[in-house]
Coordinates of C-alpha atoms in Angstrom, one line a residue:
M703 CA -14.5 -112.3 -10.2
G704 CA -13.7 -115.9 -9.5
L705 CA -12.9 -117.6 -6.1
I706 CA -11.6 -121.2 -6.2
H707 CA -11.3 -123.5 -3.2
Q708 CA -10.1 -127.1 -3.8
G709 CA -11.0 -126.9 -7.4
R710 CA -14.5 -125.7 -6.7
K711 CA -15.8 -122.3 -7.8
I712 CA -17.2 -120.4 -4.8
Q713 CA -20.1 -117.9 -5.2
V714 CA -19.3 -114.6 -3.7
I715 CA -21.6 -111.7 -2.8
S716 CA -19.0 -109.1 -2.0
A717 CA -15.3 -108.9 -1.3
E718 CA -12.4 -106.6 -0.4
L719 CA -8.7 -107.3 -1.2
G720 CA -5.8 -104.9 -0.4
I721 CA -2.3 -104.2 0.7
A722 CA -0.4 -101.1 1.8
D723 CA 3.1 -99.9 2.6
G724 CA 4.1 -101.5 5.9
E725 CA 1.9 -104.5 5.3
Y726 CA 3.8 -107.6 4.1
A727 CA 0.8 -109.5 2.7
W728 CA -2.4 -109.0 0.8
T729 CA -5.5 -109.4 3.0
A730 CA -9.0 -110.2 1.8
R731 CA -12.5 -110.5 3.2
F732 CA -15.2 -112.5 1.3
Q733 CA -18.9 -112.8 1.9
L734 CA -20.0 -116.1 0.6
A735 CA -23.5 -116.9 -0.8
K736 CA -23.9 -120.6 0.2
P737 CA -23.3 -122.5 3.5
E738 CA -22.1 -125.5 1.5
D739 CA -19.2 -123.4 0.2
Y740 CA -18.4 -122.0 3.7
M741 CA -18.5 -125.2 5.7
P742 CA -15.7 -127.2 4.0
M743 CA -13.1 -124.4 4.3
R744 CA -10.4 -124.8 6.9
M745 CA -7.6 -122.7 8.3
N746 CA -4.7 -122.4 5.9
D747 CA -6.6 -123.9 2.9
A748 CA -5.4 -122.5 -0.4
L749 CA -7.6 -120.0 -2.3
T750 CA -7.2 -118.7 -5.8
V751 CA -8.9 -115.3 -6.6
T752 CA -9.1 -113.9 -10.1
I753 CA -10.2 -110.3 -10.6
G754 CA -10.2 -108.8 -14.1
G755 CA -7.6 -111.2 -15.4
E756 CA -5.2 -110.9 -12.4
T757 CA -4.8 -113.9 -10.1
Y758 CA -4.1 -113.7 -6.4
A759 CA -2.8 -116.6 -4.2
L760 CA -4.3 -116.6 -0.7
I761 CA -4.9 -118.9 2.3
V762 CA -7.8 -119.0 4.7
D763 CA -7.0 -116.9 7.8
S764 CA -10.3 -117.0 9.7
K765 CA -14.0 -117.7 9.4
E766 CA -17.1 -115.9 10.7
L767 CA -20.7 -116.9 10.8
D768 CA -23.4 -114.5 11.9
R769 CA -26.9 -115.9 12.4
A770 CA -28.5 -113.2 14.6
G771 CA -32.3 -113.1 15.0
G772 CA -34.4 -114.6 12.3
K773 CA -32.3 -113.2 9.5
S774 CA -30.5 -115.3 6.9
P775 CA -26.9 -116.1 8.1
T776 CA -23.9 -114.4 6.6
F777 CA -20.8 -116.3 5.9
I778 CA -17.4 -114.5 6.0
I779 CA -14.0 -115.8 5.1
S780 CA -10.9 -113.7 5.8
A781 CA -7.8 -114.6 3.8
I782 CA -4.1 -113.6 3.6
S783 CA -1.2 -114.2 1.3
P784 CA 0.6 -117.5 1.9
T785 CA 3.7 -115.6 3.0
A786 CA 1.8 -115.5 6.4
R787 CA 3.6 -118.8 7.1
L788 CA 6.7 -116.6 7.8
A789 CA 5.0 -114.5 10.5
S790 CA 3.6 -115.2 13.9
P791 CA 1.6 -117.2 14.9
R792 CA 2.2 -119.6 12.0
A793 CA 6.0 -119.4 12.0
M794 CA 8.3 -121.1 14.5
P795 CA 10.9 -118.8 16.2
F796 CA 14.5 -119.8 15.4
D797 CA 18.0 -119.0 16.5
K798 CA 20.9 -118.5 14.1
T799 CA 24.1 -116.5 13.8
W800 CA 25.8 -115.9 10.4
D801 CA 29.4 -116.3 11.3
A802 CA 30.7 -115.4 7.8
P803 CA 29.8 -112.3 5.7
V804 CA 26.5 -112.8 3.9
L805 CA 24.7 -110.9 1.1
A806 CA 21.5 -109.4 2.4
S807 CA 19.5 -111.0 -0.4
A808 CA 21.1 -114.4 0.3
A809 CA 20.3 -114.2 4.0
V810 CA 16.6 -113.3 3.2
N811 CA 16.4 -116.3 0.8
D812 CA 17.9 -118.5 3.5
I813 CA 15.4 -117.3 6.1
S814 CA 12.4 -117.5 3.7
G815 CA 13.2 -120.9 2.5
E816 CA 12.5 -119.9 -1.2
P817 CA 13.6 -117.2 -3.6
V818 CA 12.5 -113.7 -2.8
Q819 CA 12.1 -110.9 -5.4
W820 CA 14.8 -108.5 -4.4
D821 CA 14.4 -104.9 -5.7
L822 CA 16.6 -103.2 -3.2
V823 CA 20.4 -102.4 -3.1
D824 CA 22.2 -105.6 -2.1
W825 CA 25.2 -105.6 0.2
W826 CA 27.4 -107.7 2.4
I827 CA 26.4 -107.9 6.0
P828 CA 29.6 -108.2 8.1
A829 CA 30.4 -111.5 9.8
G830 CA 28.7 -111.9 13.2
R831 CA 26.5 -108.8 12.8
L832 CA 23.4 -110.8 11.9
S833 CA 22.4 -113.0 14.9
V834 CA 18.9 -113.8 16.0
T835 CA 17.4 -115.5 19.0
K836 CA 13.8 -116.8 19.2
A837 CA 12.8 -114.6 16.2
V838 CA 10.2 -115.4 13.6
P839 CA 11.4 -115.3 9.9
L840 CA 9.3 -112.3 8.9
D841 CA 10.7 -110.0 11.7
V842 CA 14.3 -110.8 10.7
I843 CA 13.5 -110.2 7.0
R844 CA 11.9 -106.9 7.8
T845 CA 14.9 -105.9 10.0
I846 CA 17.3 -106.6 7.1
A847 CA 15.2 -104.7 4.6
S848 CA 14.6 -101.7 6.8
A849 CA 18.4 -101.4 7.4
A850 CA 18.7 -100.2 3.8
G851 CA 15.4 -98.3 3.6
G852 CA 13.4 -101.2 2.3
V853 CA 10.0 -102.7 3.0
V854 CA 8.6 -106.2 2.6
A855 CA 5.5 -107.0 0.5
T856 CA 3.9 -109.9 -1.3
K857 CA 3.2 -110.0 -5.0
P858 CA -0.3 -111.1 -6.1
N859 CA 1.0 -114.6 -7.0
G860 CA 2.3 -115.1 -3.4
T861 CA 6.0 -114.3 -4.0
L862 CA 7.7 -112.4 -1.2
A863 CA 9.3 -109.2 -2.4
V864 CA 11.7 -106.6 -0.9
R865 CA 11.8 -103.1 -2.4
H866 CA 12.8 -99.6 -1.5
L867 CA 10.2 -97.6 0.4
F868 CA 10.5 -95.0 -2.3
P869 CA 11.6 -96.9 -5.5
D870 CA 12.0 -93.4 -7.2
P871 CA 13.4 -90.5 -5.2
V872 CA 10.7 -87.8 -4.7
P873 CA 12.7 -85.1 -6.7
S874 CA 12.8 -87.4 -9.7
W875 CA 9.1 -87.9 -9.9
P876 CA 8.5 -85.3 -12.6
K877 CA 10.8 -87.1 -15.1
A878 CA 10.5 -90.7 -13.8
T879 CA 8.8 -93.6 -15.7
I880 CA 5.1 -93.7 -14.8
R881 CA 3.5 -97.2 -14.2
H882 CA -0.1 -96.1 -14.4
V883 CA -2.0 -93.1 -15.9
L884 CA -5.5 -92.2 -14.6
F885 CA -7.9 -89.9 -16.6
D886 CA -10.7 -88.0 -14.9
A887 CA -13.2 -88.8 -17.6
I888 CA -12.5 -92.5 -17.8
D889 CA -11.0 -93.8 -14.5
N890 CA -11.6 -91.4 -11.6
L891 CA -14.9 -92.0 -9.7
S892 CA -14.2 -90.1 -6.5
Y893 CA -11.3 -88.0 -5.0
K894 CA -10.4 -86.9 -1.5
E895 CA -7.4 -84.9 -0.4
S896 CA -6.2 -83.8 3.0
F897 CA -3.6 -81.5 4.4
R898 CA -1.7 -81.9 7.6
A899 CA 1.6 -80.7 9.1
R900 CA 4.4 -83.2 8.5
R901 CA 7.8 -83.6 10.2
R902 CA 10.3 -82.5 7.7
T903 CA 13.7 -84.2 7.3
N904 CA 16.3 -83.4 4.6
H905 CA 19.6 -84.1 6.5
V906 CA 20.5 -87.4 8.2
V907 CA 23.8 -89.1 9.3
V908 CA 23.9 -92.8 8.7
R909 CA 26.5 -95.1 10.4
G910 CA 27.3 -98.7 10.1
Y911 CA 28.3 -99.0 13.8
L912 CA 26.8 -98.3 17.2
P913 CA 28.6 -95.4 19.0
G914 CA 26.6 -96.2 22.1
N915 CA 28.6 -99.4 22.5
A916 CA 31.9 -97.6 23.2
T917 CA 33.5 -98.4 26.5
L918 CA 36.2 -96.7 28.5
S919 CA 37.2 -97.4 32.1
I920 CA 40.0 -96.6 34.5
E921 CA 41.2 -98.6 37.5
L922 CA 44.2 -98.8 39.8
D923 CA 46.6 -101.6 38.9
D924 CA 46.0 -103.9 41.9
R925 CA 47.5 -107.0 40.3
D926 CA 49.8 -108.9 42.6
L927 CA 52.5 -108.9 39.9
G928 CA 51.3 -105.6 38.4
L929 CA 52.9 -102.1 38.2
N930 CA 51.9 -101.4 41.8
A931 CA 53.1 -104.8 43.1
G932 CA 49.7 -105.4 44.7
R933 CA 49.6 -102.0 46.6
S934 CA 46.3 -100.1 46.7
S935 CA 47.2 -97.0 48.9
F936 CA 50.0 -94.5 48.5
F937 CA 51.7 -91.7 50.4
A938 CA 52.6 -88.2 49.2
G939 CA 55.6 -88.2 47.0
E940 CA 55.0 -91.8 45.7
T941 CA 54.0 -93.0 42.3
A942 CA 50.7 -94.8 41.7
H943 CA 50.0 -96.7 38.5
F944 CA 46.6 -97.2 36.8
M945 CA 45.3 -98.9 33.7
V946 CA 42.8 -97.8 31.1
H947 CA 40.5 -100.3 29.3
A948 CA 39.0 -99.1 26.0
G949 CA 36.7 -100.8 23.5
P950 CA 38.1 -101.3 19.9
D951 CA 36.0 -98.3 18.7
V952 CA 37.6 -95.8 21.1
G953 CA 40.7 -93.9 20.1
H954 CA 42.7 -90.7 20.9
I955 CA 42.8 -91.6 24.6
Q956 CA 44.3 -88.9 26.9
A957 CA 44.8 -88.6 30.6
T958 CA 44.9 -85.4 32.8
S959 CA 45.3 -85.0 36.5
S960 CA 44.5 -82.2 39.1
A961 CA 48.1 -82.4 40.4
G962 CA 51.3 -84.4 40.1
T963 CA 53.0 -85.6 37.0
L964 CA 51.6 -88.2 34.5
F965 CA 53.6 -90.4 32.3
Q966 CA 52.6 -93.4 30.1
H967 CA 53.9 -97.0 30.4
A968 CA 54.0 -99.6 27.7
A969 CA 50.6 -101.4 27.2
Q970 CA 49.8 -104.1 29.7
V971 CA 48.7 -107.5 28.4
Y972 CA 47.3 -109.9 31.0
K973 CA 44.6 -112.5 31.5
I974 CA 41.2 -112.3 33.4
T975 CA 38.7 -115.0 34.3
Q976 CA 35.0 -114.3 34.6
D977 CA 31.9 -116.4 35.0
L978 CA 29.3 -115.5 32.4
A979 CA 25.6 -116.3 33.0
F980 CA 23.3 -117.1 30.1
D981 CA 19.6 -116.8 31.0
K982 CA 17.6 -118.4 28.2
T983 CA 19.7 -116.5 25.7
N984 CA 22.9 -116.9 23.7
L985 CA 24.4 -113.5 24.7
A986 CA 26.4 -112.4 27.7
N987 CA 28.8 -109.4 28.4
L988 CA 32.3 -109.3 29.9
D989 CA 33.1 -106.6 32.4
K990 CA 35.8 -105.1 30.2
A991 CA 36.8 -105.3 26.5
V992 CA 39.2 -108.1 25.7
T993 CA 41.2 -109.1 22.7
S994 CA 40.5 -112.9 22.7
I995 CA 38.8 -115.8 24.4
D996 CA 41.5 -118.2 25.5
S997 CA 39.6 -121.0 27.3
V998 CA 36.0 -121.9 28.3
I999 CA 34.8 -124.2 31.0
W1000 CA 31.0 -124.9 31.1
L1001 CA 29.8 -125.2 34.7
G1002 CA 26.9 -127.5 33.9
N1003 CA 25.0 -127.0 30.6
D1004 CA 27.1 -126.6 27.5
L1005 CA 25.9 -124.1 24.9
G1006 CA 28.7 -124.8 22.4
N1007 CA 31.5 -122.6 21.1
L1008 CA 31.7 -119.0 22.2
R1009 CA 32.4 -116.1 19.9
L1010 CA 33.7 -112.6 20.8
G1011 CA 31.7 -109.7 19.4
S1012 CA 33.3 -106.8 17.5
D1013 CA 32.9 -104.6 20.6
G1014 CA 35.3 -106.8 22.6
R1015 CA 32.7 -107.4 25.3
T1016 CA 29.7 -109.2 23.9
I1017 CA 30.0 -113.0 24.0
M1018 CA 27.7 -115.2 21.7
S1019 CA 27.2 -118.9 22.2
E1020 CA 26.1 -121.4 19.5
R1021 CA 22.9 -122.3 21.3
T1022 CA 20.4 -120.6 23.6
G1023 CA 19.8 -121.9 27.1
V1024 CA 20.4 -121.4 30.9
A1025 CA 24.1 -121.9 31.6
I1026 CA 27.3 -120.5 33.2
A1027 CA 30.6 -120.4 31.4
R1028 CA 33.9 -119.7 33.1
V1029 CA 36.0 -117.9 30.5
T1030 CA 39.6 -116.8 30.5
C1031 CA 40.4 -113.9 28.2
T1032 CA 43.4 -111.8 27.2
V1033 CA 43.2 -108.1 28.0
R1034 CA 45.2 -105.3 26.6
A1035 CA 45.2 -102.1 28.6
L1036 CA 46.9 -98.7 28.4
A1037 CA 48.9 -97.8 31.5
W1038 CA 49.9 -94.5 33.2
G1039 CA 51.9 -93.6 36.2
L1040 CA 51.1 -90.6 38.5
S1041 CA 53.9 -89.2 40.5
S1042 CA 52.4 -87.2 43.4
P1043 CA 54.0 -84.2 45.0
S1044 CA 55.4 -84.4 48.5
S1045 CA 52.8 -81.9 49.6
L1046 CA 49.9 -79.7 48.3
S1047 CA 49.2 -76.3 49.8
G1048 CA 51.0 -77.4 53.0
H1049 CA 49.1 -80.7 53.2
Q1050 CA 50.7 -84.2 53.1
S1051 CA 47.4 -86.0 52.8
F1052 CA 45.4 -85.0 49.8
P1053 CA 43.3 -86.5 46.9
I1054 CA 44.3 -86.2 43.2
R1055 CA 41.7 -86.5 40.5
V1056 CA 42.6 -88.2 37.2
Q1057 CA 40.4 -87.9 34.1
V1058 CA 40.7 -90.1 31.0
T1059 CA 39.0 -89.1 27.7
G1060 CA 38.7 -90.8 24.3
Q1061 CA 36.9 -90.4 21.0
V1062 CA 34.5 -92.8 19.4
Q1063 CA 35.7 -93.7 16.0
P1064 CA 34.3 -96.1 13.3
Q1065 CA 35.6 -99.7 13.4
S1066 CA 37.6 -101.0 10.5
G1067 CA 35.3 -101.4 7.4
D1068 CA 32.5 -99.2 8.9
G1069 CA 31.8 -95.6 8.0
E1070 CA 29.6 -92.6 8.3
L1071 CA 27.6 -91.0 5.6
V1072 CA 25.9 -87.6 5.5
C1073 CA 22.8 -87.6 3.4
R1074 CA 21.4 -84.1 2.6
R1075 CA 18.8 -82.7 0.2
G1076 CA 18.5 -79.0 -0.5
G1077 CA 19.7 -76.8 2.3
G1078 CA 19.7 -79.5 4.9
E1079 CA 17.8 -77.2 7.3
F1080 CA 15.7 -80.0 8.8
P1081 CA 18.0 -82.5 10.4
G1082 CA 16.7 -85.9 11.4
E1083 CA 18.0 -88.3 14.1
D1084 CA 21.3 -90.0 13.4
I1085 CA 20.9 -93.6 12.2
S1086 CA 23.3 -96.3 13.4
D1087 CA 22.7 -99.8 12.1
P1088 CA 25.4 -102.6 12.5
L1089 CA 23.9 -104.5 9.4
L1090 CA 25.2 -101.7 7.1
S1091 CA 28.8 -101.9 5.9
S1092 CA 29.4 -99.6 2.9
A1093 CA 28.2 -96.4 1.2
P1094 CA 25.5 -97.7 -1.2
E1095 CA 23.2 -99.3 1.4
M1096 CA 23.8 -96.3 3.8
L1097 CA 22.8 -93.9 1.0
S1098 CA 19.7 -96.1 0.3
R1099 CA 18.7 -95.9 4.0
G1100 CA 19.4 -92.1 4.2
R1101 CA 17.4 -91.5 1.1
A1102 CA 14.4 -93.4 2.5
E1103 CA 14.5 -91.2 5.6
I1104 CA 14.7 -88.0 3.5
D1105 CA 12.0 -89.1 1.1
S1106 CA 9.7 -89.9 4.0
G1107 CA 10.4 -86.4 5.4
E1108 CA 9.4 -84.6 2.2
D1109 CA 6.3 -82.3 2.3
L1110 CA 3.9 -84.8 0.9
Q1111 CA 0.1 -84.6 0.7
E1112 CA -2.2 -87.6 1.1
I1113 CA -4.8 -88.4 -1.6
Q1114 CA -7.5 -91.1 -1.7
L1115 CA -8.7 -91.9 -5.2
T1116 CA -11.5 -94.3 -6.2
C1117 CA -11.3 -95.5 -9.8
V1118 CA -12.5 -98.3 -12.0
F1119 CA -10.7 -101.6 -11.4
R1120 CA -7.0 -101.2 -12.0
P1121 CA -5.0 -104.5 -12.3
R1122 CA -1.3 -104.9 -11.7
I1123 CA -1.0 -101.9 -9.4
M1124 CA 1.1 -102.1 -6.2
P1125 CA 2.3 -99.8 -3.4
G1126 CA 5.5 -98.1 -4.6
H1127 CA 4.3 -97.6 -8.2
L1128 CA 4.2 -94.0 -9.6
V1129 CA 0.9 -92.8 -11.1
E1130 CA 0.0 -89.8 -13.1
V1131 CA -3.5 -88.4 -12.6
H1132 CA -5.2 -86.0 -15.0
D1133 CA -7.8 -84.1 -13.0
A1134 CA -10.1 -82.2 -15.4
M1135 CA -12.3 -80.7 -12.6
M1136 CA -9.3 -79.0 -10.9
G1137 CA -7.7 -78.3 -14.3
R1138 CA -4.3 -79.9 -13.5
S1139 CA -2.3 -83.1 -13.7
W1140 CA 0.0 -84.4 -11.0
R1141 CA 2.1 -87.4 -10.1
G1142 CA 2.4 -89.4 -6.9
K1143 CA 3.4 -92.7 -5.3
V1144 CA 0.9 -95.4 -4.4
T1145 CA 1.0 -96.3 -0.7
G1146 CA -2.1 -98.5 -0.6
V1147 CA -4.3 -100.5 -2.9
R1148 CA -7.7 -101.9 -2.1
H1149 CA -10.0 -103.6 -4.6
A1150 CA -13.7 -103.6 -3.6
I1151 CA -16.1 -106.1 -5.2
Q1152 CA -19.9 -105.8 -5.1
V1153 CA -20.7 -108.5 -7.7
P1154 CA -20.6 -107.7 -10.6
K1155 CA -19.1 -104.2 -9.9
V1156 CA -15.3 -103.9 -9.1
T1157 CA -13.6 -100.7 -8.1
T1158 CA -10.1 -99.8 -6.9
V1159 CA -9.3 -97.4 -4.0
L1160 CA -5.8 -96.0 -4.1
D1161 CA -4.0 -94.2 -1.3
I1162 CA -1.4 -91.8 -2.9
V1163 CA 1.1 -89.3 -1.7
R1164 CA 2.2 -86.4 -3.8
P1165 CA 4.3 -83.3 -3.3
T1166 CA 2.2 -80.5 -1.7
P1167 CA 1.1 -78.1 -4.5

C-alpha cells in the first residue's frame, strides 16, 4: 500500500477504505506512523492511495491525535473522495431554475461543473420542473438520479458517477454478465449470512405529475359586472350564478344540486389582482388557478421576472428574497346558473346545496406507468415525480422499487484483496463448504489494511434460497 501527500510517501500502520450504496464518496481512515507525516497535513489536502495496483483520489477530511496517559500518541487521518466539494459543508448553496427542457445528464454536468459518468437512462426534464433554492449541488444531483431509480457514487479516481440502483434486474441475475468470481478455496476467508423479513413490492404505479396539486373551487359570481350583477343574496324562484375554478390537471367537471335546475353558461374570462409575498424564497401561490400573468408591480424589492408554474397557481421569481409583488392575471372559469323553485315543501326560505366534482388527469406530455413483476400481489406506494416525463425513465424508477422489494438475503463476505470492485457489480461465489454456488449484487465494499496484509469485506444481497 502507498499513501502520497504533496509528493511524499507516508508510512501507514493500518487503514480502512470503503463505499456503499447510498454513499456518494469513498471514505478512508489511516493510522500514520510518524508525527512528521501527520503535522503538515491540512484540511482538503489531496491524497493519493495505491492498493494492489488500484489508485484512489482522496482529500483530507479530518485529523485526530490521541496522546492519553504515557502511551505513544496515535495519529489518525480521515479522508474522503474529492467529490465532497459538492456536498455540505464544503459546497455553497445555490438558486437556479431551468426554464427550458434539459437532459438529466446535462443538468447534472452543469451542477457538478465537470463531466459525470452517466450509467442511467437519460431523459428530458420538462421546462420549469427543475428549480432549486438554497440547495447544495450534491442534493440536487441525488434528486435527479433518484427520480429514475439511480444512485450517486464516486469512482476510485475521483470521478462522480450516476448509475441505476440495480444495474441488472434481479430476475436476470442467473444469466447476466458477472464482474467478479470468488472461489472458496482461493478468495473466501470468512462468510456471514442473515435472514430477516423484508417488505415485498412487485407492483407500483409511476407518474410524471403530482395529483395532489389538483385544485377545484366554487364561488358565487359577485363581480360588479358579472352574471349576478353584483348581487350576493337571492329569493325563491330567482336564478343565482356561480363560477368553478379548476387547475389545468382537473377535467370531467360536473355540478349537481339538491333542488332547482342547473344549466351551464359560456366560460367566463376575467382578470384578478393579488399581492404575493415572497419570504426569503422564490416561490409564491395564487389563490386560484390562472391562465397567464399580465402585469407585475414590485412593491419594494424587485426579484425579477415572474413565471407561472404548470399547475396555474405556483409563481416563481428569478431571484430569492423578501418582497411583495402585485400581480394581475387572467382567469378562465366555468359558469353555471341555478334556477330555484318558488317554494320547497311549503317553504319560501330554504337552502340549496350545490356539489361540483372533477377528475384528476395527467397534464399534456405526462403519463402514468404501471410496473408489475410476477402476480403483482405486493403493491407499493404510488410514485409521483415531476422530473419524469416519458416511459423509459418511469420504467427505470419502477424497476428500482420492485428490485428493492425482492426477497433478498444479506451476506457479508471477507476475501483476499479484490481490486476494481464497486457497489452494483454482480459477483458469483463458489461455496465449497455449503456445496453450492450463487450470485448476488455488491452493496458495499471495504478494504482493510493491516500492513502488509490487505483484505476486502463485501456486503452482498442475493435472492433468498
